[in-house]
Amino acid sequence: MMIPENMFDQAVVPAAGPHRTATHTSQLPFPTVTPDIPKVYHQYSTEVGHKTLWVVCVVMGVSSLAFYIMAMRVPVQKRLLHILTAFITTTAFLSYYAMATGAGVDYHTTIIKETKLHVVTELVRRQVFWARYIDWTLTTPLLLVDLSLLAGLNGASILVLMFSDVVMILTGLFAAFSHNEAQGWGWYAFACLAYLNIVYQLGYKGRYAVSTKDTKTKAFFGAISLFTLALWTLYPIVWGVADGARIINVDGEIIAYAVLDILAKPVFGFWLLLTHDSMARTSPSIGGFWADGLSSEGTLRVGDVHGDD
Ligand code: RET
């Protein structure tokens, strides 16, 4: 059913008073018109949510600076995880800046009750912070790359992980912008299936891949991947009680994601990089193009295309 966006703006509560009556120009009595004004519940954040967004924005900014400094302090051959981690918090910093300044947010209307004849009787208009989903689309694959490189996962599994991850976040975004609850939970179910595949790839394939590595790397991967999976599992739960069932209000949602995001990005990042740096002798070094650029043997010289004649 089509819902014109401006239709609800004035309708905060149902029209309880006398129904509007229109009179015909000829002054003949005109039948009473009962407009189907639905009940609209408004769910917006307050100053608490707003301040929380700014706090996380600062935390992400400061952590990014720290990660860039840490990156510069190690040789370029050992810098890949540092760079990925710094990109993750930088993206989160930009996304939180967008949300705190009101740029990455929309007001979405969902039908929560309608009659058998599809007359909408109850709606909810809630803030949706879509900047989160852009952030997650970029950063969750990078977080998984961090873990995959640590485990030594093969390219095929990394590709499957990336694809499942992007599917999970984008179907989550569709769930957040669904027109009615059934459609929303449908998208949510697809996102959960994609998430289960991530758990499988990381928990099973990742553990198998790391089993050939040294004891320290094995123990570290076991701990940090468990931390990640436990933490990531809380995201769909928060979504379910916030955007999904709307049991918690928008401020509660902002605070819950703020705590999770700080644990999943800066805390995860510091743990990963400090441990990685402390294992500098056993951690892999990346040379070649990564460290030295295209060397003279790899570049085409004039005449190469036509052979040596
Ligand atoms: C959604 C809703 C739909 C169902 C599922 C979800 C999972 C989201 C996850 C997000 C992880 C985000 C991280 C952010 C770091 O800052 C999209 C919430 C399964 C797992 C780690």
Coordinates of C-alpha atoms and ligand atoms in Angstrom, one line a residue:
M1 CA 0.0 0.0 0.0
M2 CA 1.3 3.4 -0.9
I3 CA 1.7 5.9 2.0
P4 CA 2.3 9.5 1.1
E5 CA 5.1 10.6 3.5
N6 CA 3.4 13.9 4.5
M7 CA 0.2 12.2 5.2
F8 CA 1.2 11.5 8.9
D9 CA 2.9 14.7 9.8
Q10 CA 0.0 16.2 11.5
A11 CA -1.4 13.0 12.9
V12 CA 0.2 12.4 16.2
V13 CA -2.9 10.9 17.9
P14 CA -6.1 9.6 16.3
A15 CA -8.7 12.1 15.7
A16 CA -10.8 11.4 18.7
G17 CA -13.1 14.4 18.5
P18 CA -16.1 15.0 16.3
H19 CA -15.6 13.7 12.8
R20 CA -15.0 16.3 10.2
T21 CA -18.2 17.2 8.3
A22 CA -18.3 18.7 4.9
T23 CA -21.3 20.6 3.5
H24 CA -22.3 20.7 0.0
T25 CA -22.3 24.1 -1.7
S26 CA -26.1 23.9 -2.2
Q27 CA -26.4 23.7 1.6
L28 CA -27.9 20.2 1.3
P29 CA -26.8 17.9 4.1
F30 CA -23.7 16.0 3.1
P31 CA -22.9 12.6 4.6
T32 CA -20.4 12.6 7.4
V33 CA -16.8 12.0 6.2
T34 CA -14.7 9.9 8.5
P35 CA -11.1 10.2 7.4
D36 CA -8.9 7.2 8.1
I37 CA -6.4 9.0 10.2
P38 CA -4.0 6.4 11.6
K39 CA -2.5 6.5 15.0
V40 CA 1.2 7.4 14.7
Y41 CA 3.9 6.7 17.3
H42 CA 6.9 8.9 17.0
Q43 CA 10.3 7.5 18.2
Y44 CA 13.2 10.0 18.1
S45 CA 16.4 10.3 20.0
T46 CA 17.0 13.0 22.6
E47 CA 20.0 14.9 23.9
V48 CA 21.3 11.7 25.6
G49 CA 21.6 10.0 22.2
H50 CA 23.0 13.0 20.5
K51 CA 25.8 13.3 23.1
T52 CA 26.6 9.6 22.9
L53 CA 27.1 9.9 19.1
W54 CA 29.6 12.7 19.7
V55 CA 31.5 10.8 22.4
V56 CA 31.9 7.8 20.1
C57 CA 32.9 10.1 17.2
V58 CA 35.8 11.4 19.4
V59 CA 36.8 7.9 20.5
M60 CA 36.9 6.7 16.9
G61 CA 38.9 9.8 15.8
V62 CA 41.5 9.5 18.7
S63 CA 41.8 5.7 18.1
S64 CA 42.4 6.3 14.4
L65 CA 45.3 8.7 15.2
A66 CA 46.8 6.1 17.5
F67 CA 46.5 3.4 14.9
Y68 CA 48.2 5.6 12.2
I69 CA 51.0 6.3 14.7
M70 CA 51.4 2.6 15.5
A71 CA 51.5 1.9 11.7
M72 CA 54.4 4.3 11.2
R73 CA 56.4 2.7 14.0
V74 CA 56.6 -0.7 12.4
P75 CA 58.4 -1.6 9.1
V76 CA 56.2 -1.4 6.0
Q77 CA 56.4 -5.2 5.7
K78 CA 54.5 -5.6 9.0
R79 CA 52.0 -2.8 8.5
L80 CA 49.0 -4.3 6.7
L81 CA 46.9 -5.0 9.8
H82 CA 47.7 -1.6 11.2
I83 CA 46.5 0.1 8.0
L84 CA 43.3 -2.0 7.8
T85 CA 42.5 -1.3 11.5
A86 CA 43.1 2.5 11.1
F87 CA 40.8 2.5 8.0
I88 CA 38.1 0.8 10.1
T89 CA 38.1 3.4 12.9
T90 CA 38.5 6.3 10.4
T91 CA 35.3 5.1 8.6
A92 CA 33.5 4.8 11.9
F93 CA 34.7 8.3 12.8
L94 CA 33.2 9.7 9.6
S95 CA 29.9 7.7 10.1
Y96 CA 29.5 8.9 13.7
Y97 CA 30.3 12.5 12.6
A98 CA 27.5 12.1 10.0
M99 CA 25.0 10.8 12.6
A100 CA 25.9 13.3 15.3
T101 CA 25.4 16.2 12.9
G102 CA 22.1 14.7 11.6
A103 CA 23.4 13.9 8.1
G104 CA 23.1 10.1 8.2
V105 CA 19.6 9.8 9.6
D106 CA 16.2 9.3 8.2
Y107 CA 12.6 9.2 9.6
H108 CA 11.1 6.0 8.5
T109 CA 7.4 5.0 8.7
T110 CA 6.4 1.4 9.2
I111 CA 2.8 0.1 9.2
I112 CA 2.2 -1.8 12.5
K113 CA -1.6 -2.4 12.2
E114 CA -4.0 -2.5 9.4
T115 CA -7.5 -3.8 8.9
K116 CA -8.4 -6.8 6.7
L117 CA -9.3 -4.3 4.0
H118 CA -5.8 -2.8 4.3
V119 CA -6.9 0.4 6.0
V120 CA -3.8 1.4 8.0
T121 CA -4.7 2.1 11.6
E122 CA -1.3 2.3 13.4
L123 CA 2.0 3.4 12.2
V124 CA 5.4 4.0 13.8
R125 CA 7.7 6.8 12.7
R126 CA 11.2 6.1 14.0
Q127 CA 14.7 7.5 13.3
V128 CA 16.9 5.2 11.3
F129 CA 20.6 5.9 11.4
W130 CA 21.4 4.7 7.9
A131 CA 25.0 5.9 8.1
R132 CA 25.7 2.9 10.3
Y133 CA 25.0 0.5 7.5
I134 CA 27.4 2.4 5.2
D135 CA 30.0 2.2 7.9
W136 CA 29.3 -1.5 8.5
T137 CA 29.4 -2.3 4.8
L138 CA 32.9 -1.0 4.6
T139 CA 34.3 -1.9 7.9
T140 CA 33.0 -5.3 8.8
P141 CA 34.6 -6.9 5.7
L142 CA 37.9 -5.2 6.8
L143 CA 37.5 -6.6 10.3
L144 CA 37.1 -10.0 8.8
V145 CA 40.1 -9.5 6.6
D146 CA 42.1 -8.7 9.7
L147 CA 41.1 -12.0 11.3
S148 CA 41.4 -14.0 8.0
L149 CA 45.0 -12.8 7.6
L150 CA 45.8 -13.6 11.1
A151 CA 44.5 -17.2 10.7
G152 CA 46.0 -17.6 7.2
L153 CA 42.6 -18.3 5.6
N154 CA 42.7 -19.1 1.9
G155 CA 41.5 -16.6 -0.8
A156 CA 38.3 -18.7 -1.6
S157 CA 37.1 -18.6 2.0
I158 CA 38.0 -14.9 2.3
L159 CA 35.9 -14.1 -0.8
V160 CA 32.9 -16.1 0.6
L161 CA 33.3 -14.3 3.9
M162 CA 33.3 -10.9 2.2
F163 CA 30.2 -11.7 0.1
S164 CA 28.2 -13.0 3.1
D165 CA 29.2 -10.0 5.1
V166 CA 28.0 -7.5 2.5
V167 CA 24.8 -9.5 2.1
M168 CA 24.2 -9.5 5.8
I169 CA 24.6 -5.7 6.2
L170 CA 22.6 -4.8 3.1
T171 CA 19.7 -7.1 3.9
G172 CA 19.8 -5.5 7.4
L173 CA 19.5 -2.1 5.8
F174 CA 16.4 -3.3 3.8
A175 CA 15.0 -4.7 7.0
A176 CA 15.4 -1.3 8.7
F177 CA 13.6 0.4 5.8
S178 CA 10.8 -2.1 5.4
H179 CA 7.2 -1.0 4.9
N180 CA 5.7 -3.4 7.3
E181 CA 6.8 -5.8 10.1
A182 CA 6.5 -9.1 8.2
Q183 CA 8.6 -7.7 5.3
G184 CA 11.2 -6.4 7.8
W185 CA 11.5 -9.8 9.6
G186 CA 11.9 -11.5 6.2
W187 CA 15.0 -9.4 5.4
Y188 CA 16.2 -9.9 9.0
A189 CA 16.0 -13.7 8.4
F190 CA 18.2 -13.4 5.3
A191 CA 20.7 -11.3 7.2
C192 CA 20.9 -13.9 9.9
L193 CA 21.5 -16.7 7.4
A194 CA 24.4 -14.7 6.0
Y195 CA 25.7 -14.2 9.5
L196 CA 25.6 -17.9 10.2
N197 CA 27.8 -18.4 7.2
I198 CA 30.3 -15.9 8.6
V199 CA 30.3 -17.9 11.9
Y200 CA 31.0 -21.1 9.9
Q201 CA 33.8 -19.6 7.8
L202 CA 35.5 -18.0 10.7
G203 CA 34.8 -20.5 13.4
Y204 CA 35.4 -23.7 11.4
K205 CA 37.5 -22.8 8.3
G206 CA 39.5 -20.2 10.2
R207 CA 40.3 -22.5 13.1
Y208 CA 41.4 -25.2 10.6
A209 CA 43.6 -22.7 8.8
V210 CA 45.3 -21.5 12.0
S211 CA 45.9 -25.0 13.2
T212 CA 49.1 -25.1 11.1
K213 CA 50.5 -22.0 12.8
D214 CA 52.6 -21.6 15.9
T215 CA 51.0 -22.0 19.4
K216 CA 51.0 -18.3 20.2
T217 CA 49.1 -17.4 17.0
K218 CA 46.7 -20.3 17.5
A219 CA 45.9 -19.2 21.1
F220 CA 45.5 -15.5 20.0
F221 CA 43.3 -16.3 17.0
G222 CA 41.1 -18.5 19.3
A223 CA 40.7 -15.7 21.8
I224 CA 40.1 -12.8 19.4
S225 CA 37.8 -14.7 17.1
L226 CA 35.7 -15.9 20.0
F227 CA 35.5 -12.3 21.3
T228 CA 34.5 -11.1 17.8
L229 CA 31.8 -13.8 17.3
A230 CA 30.3 -13.2 20.7
L231 CA 30.3 -9.5 20.1
W232 CA 28.9 -9.7 16.6
T233 CA 26.1 -11.9 17.8
L234 CA 24.8 -9.0 20.0
Y235 CA 24.3 -6.8 16.9
P236 CA 21.3 -8.8 15.6
I237 CA 19.9 -9.0 19.1
V238 CA 20.1 -5.2 19.5
W239 CA 18.5 -4.8 16.1
G240 CA 15.7 -7.2 17.1
V241 CA 14.8 -5.2 20.2
A242 CA 15.4 -1.8 18.7
D243 CA 14.4 -1.4 15.1
G244 CA 12.7 -4.8 14.9
A245 CA 10.3 -5.0 17.9
R246 CA 10.9 -1.4 19.1
I247 CA 11.2 -2.6 22.7
I248 CA 14.0 -0.1 23.4
N249 CA 13.8 3.5 22.4
V250 CA 16.2 5.3 20.0
D251 CA 18.5 6.6 22.8
G252 CA 18.8 3.0 24.1
E253 CA 19.6 1.8 20.6
I254 CA 22.3 4.5 20.1
I255 CA 23.9 3.6 23.5
A256 CA 23.8 -0.1 22.8
Y257 CA 25.5 0.2 19.4
A258 CA 28.0 2.7 20.8
V259 CA 29.2 0.2 23.4
L260 CA 29.4 -2.6 20.8
D261 CA 31.1 -0.4 18.2
I262 CA 33.8 0.7 20.7
L263 CA 34.4 -2.9 21.6
A264 CA 34.4 -4.1 18.0
K265 CA 36.6 -1.4 16.6
P266 CA 39.0 0.5 19.0
V267 CA 39.2 -2.3 21.6
F268 CA 39.5 -5.0 19.0
G269 CA 42.1 -2.9 17.1
F270 CA 44.3 -2.2 20.1
W271 CA 44.2 -5.8 21.2
L272 CA 45.0 -7.0 17.7
L273 CA 47.9 -4.6 17.0
L274 CA 49.6 -4.7 20.4
T275 CA 49.6 -8.5 20.3
H276 CA 50.7 -8.6 16.7
D277 CA 53.5 -6.2 17.4
S278 CA 54.6 -8.2 20.4
M279 CA 54.8 -11.3 18.2
A280 CA 56.8 -9.4 15.6
R281 CA 59.3 -12.2 15.0
T282 CA 56.7 -14.8 14.2
S283 CA 54.2 -12.6 12.3
P284 CA 54.4 -12.7 8.5
S285 CA 56.3 -10.1 6.6
I286 CA 54.9 -8.9 3.3
G287 CA 57.5 -7.9 0.7
G288 CA 57.2 -7.5 -3.0
F289 CA 54.8 -5.0 -4.4
W290 CA 53.4 -4.2 -1.0
A291 CA 56.7 -3.0 0.4
D292 CA 58.7 -2.1 -2.7
G293 CA 56.2 -1.2 -5.4
L294 CA 56.8 -2.4 -9.0
S295 CA 60.4 -3.4 -9.2
S296 CA 62.4 -3.0 -12.4
E297 CA 62.0 -6.7 -13.3
G298 CA 58.3 -6.5 -13.1
T299 CA 57.8 -3.4 -15.4
L300 CA 57.4 -3.5 -19.1
R301 CA 60.2 -1.9 -21.1
V302 CA 59.8 -0.4 -24.5
G303 CA 60.2 -3.2 -27.0
D304 CA 59.0 -6.0 -24.6
V305 CA 55.6 -6.2 -26.3
H306 CA 57.2 -7.0 -29.7
G307 CA 59.7 -9.4 -28.3
D308 CA 63.5 -9.1 -28.2
D309 CA 64.1 -8.6 -32.0
Ligands
RET1 C1 22.0 -6.7 11.5 C2 20.5 -6.8 11.4 C3 20.1 -7.9 10.6 C4 20.6 -9.2 11.2 C5 22.0 -9.2 11.4 C6 22.7 -8.0 11.6 C7 24.1 -8.1 12.0 C8 25.0 -7.1 12.1 C9 26.4 -7.3 12.5 C10 27.1 -6.1 12.6 C11 28.4 -6.0 13.0 C12 28.9 -4.7 13.1 C13 30.2 -4.4 13.6 C14 30.4 -3.1 13.7 C15 31.6 -2.5 14.2 O1 31.7 -1.4 14.5 C16 22.5 -5.9 10.2 C17 22.2 -5.8 12.7 C18 22.7 -10.5 11.6 C19 27.0 -8.6 12.8 C20 31.1 -5.4 14.0

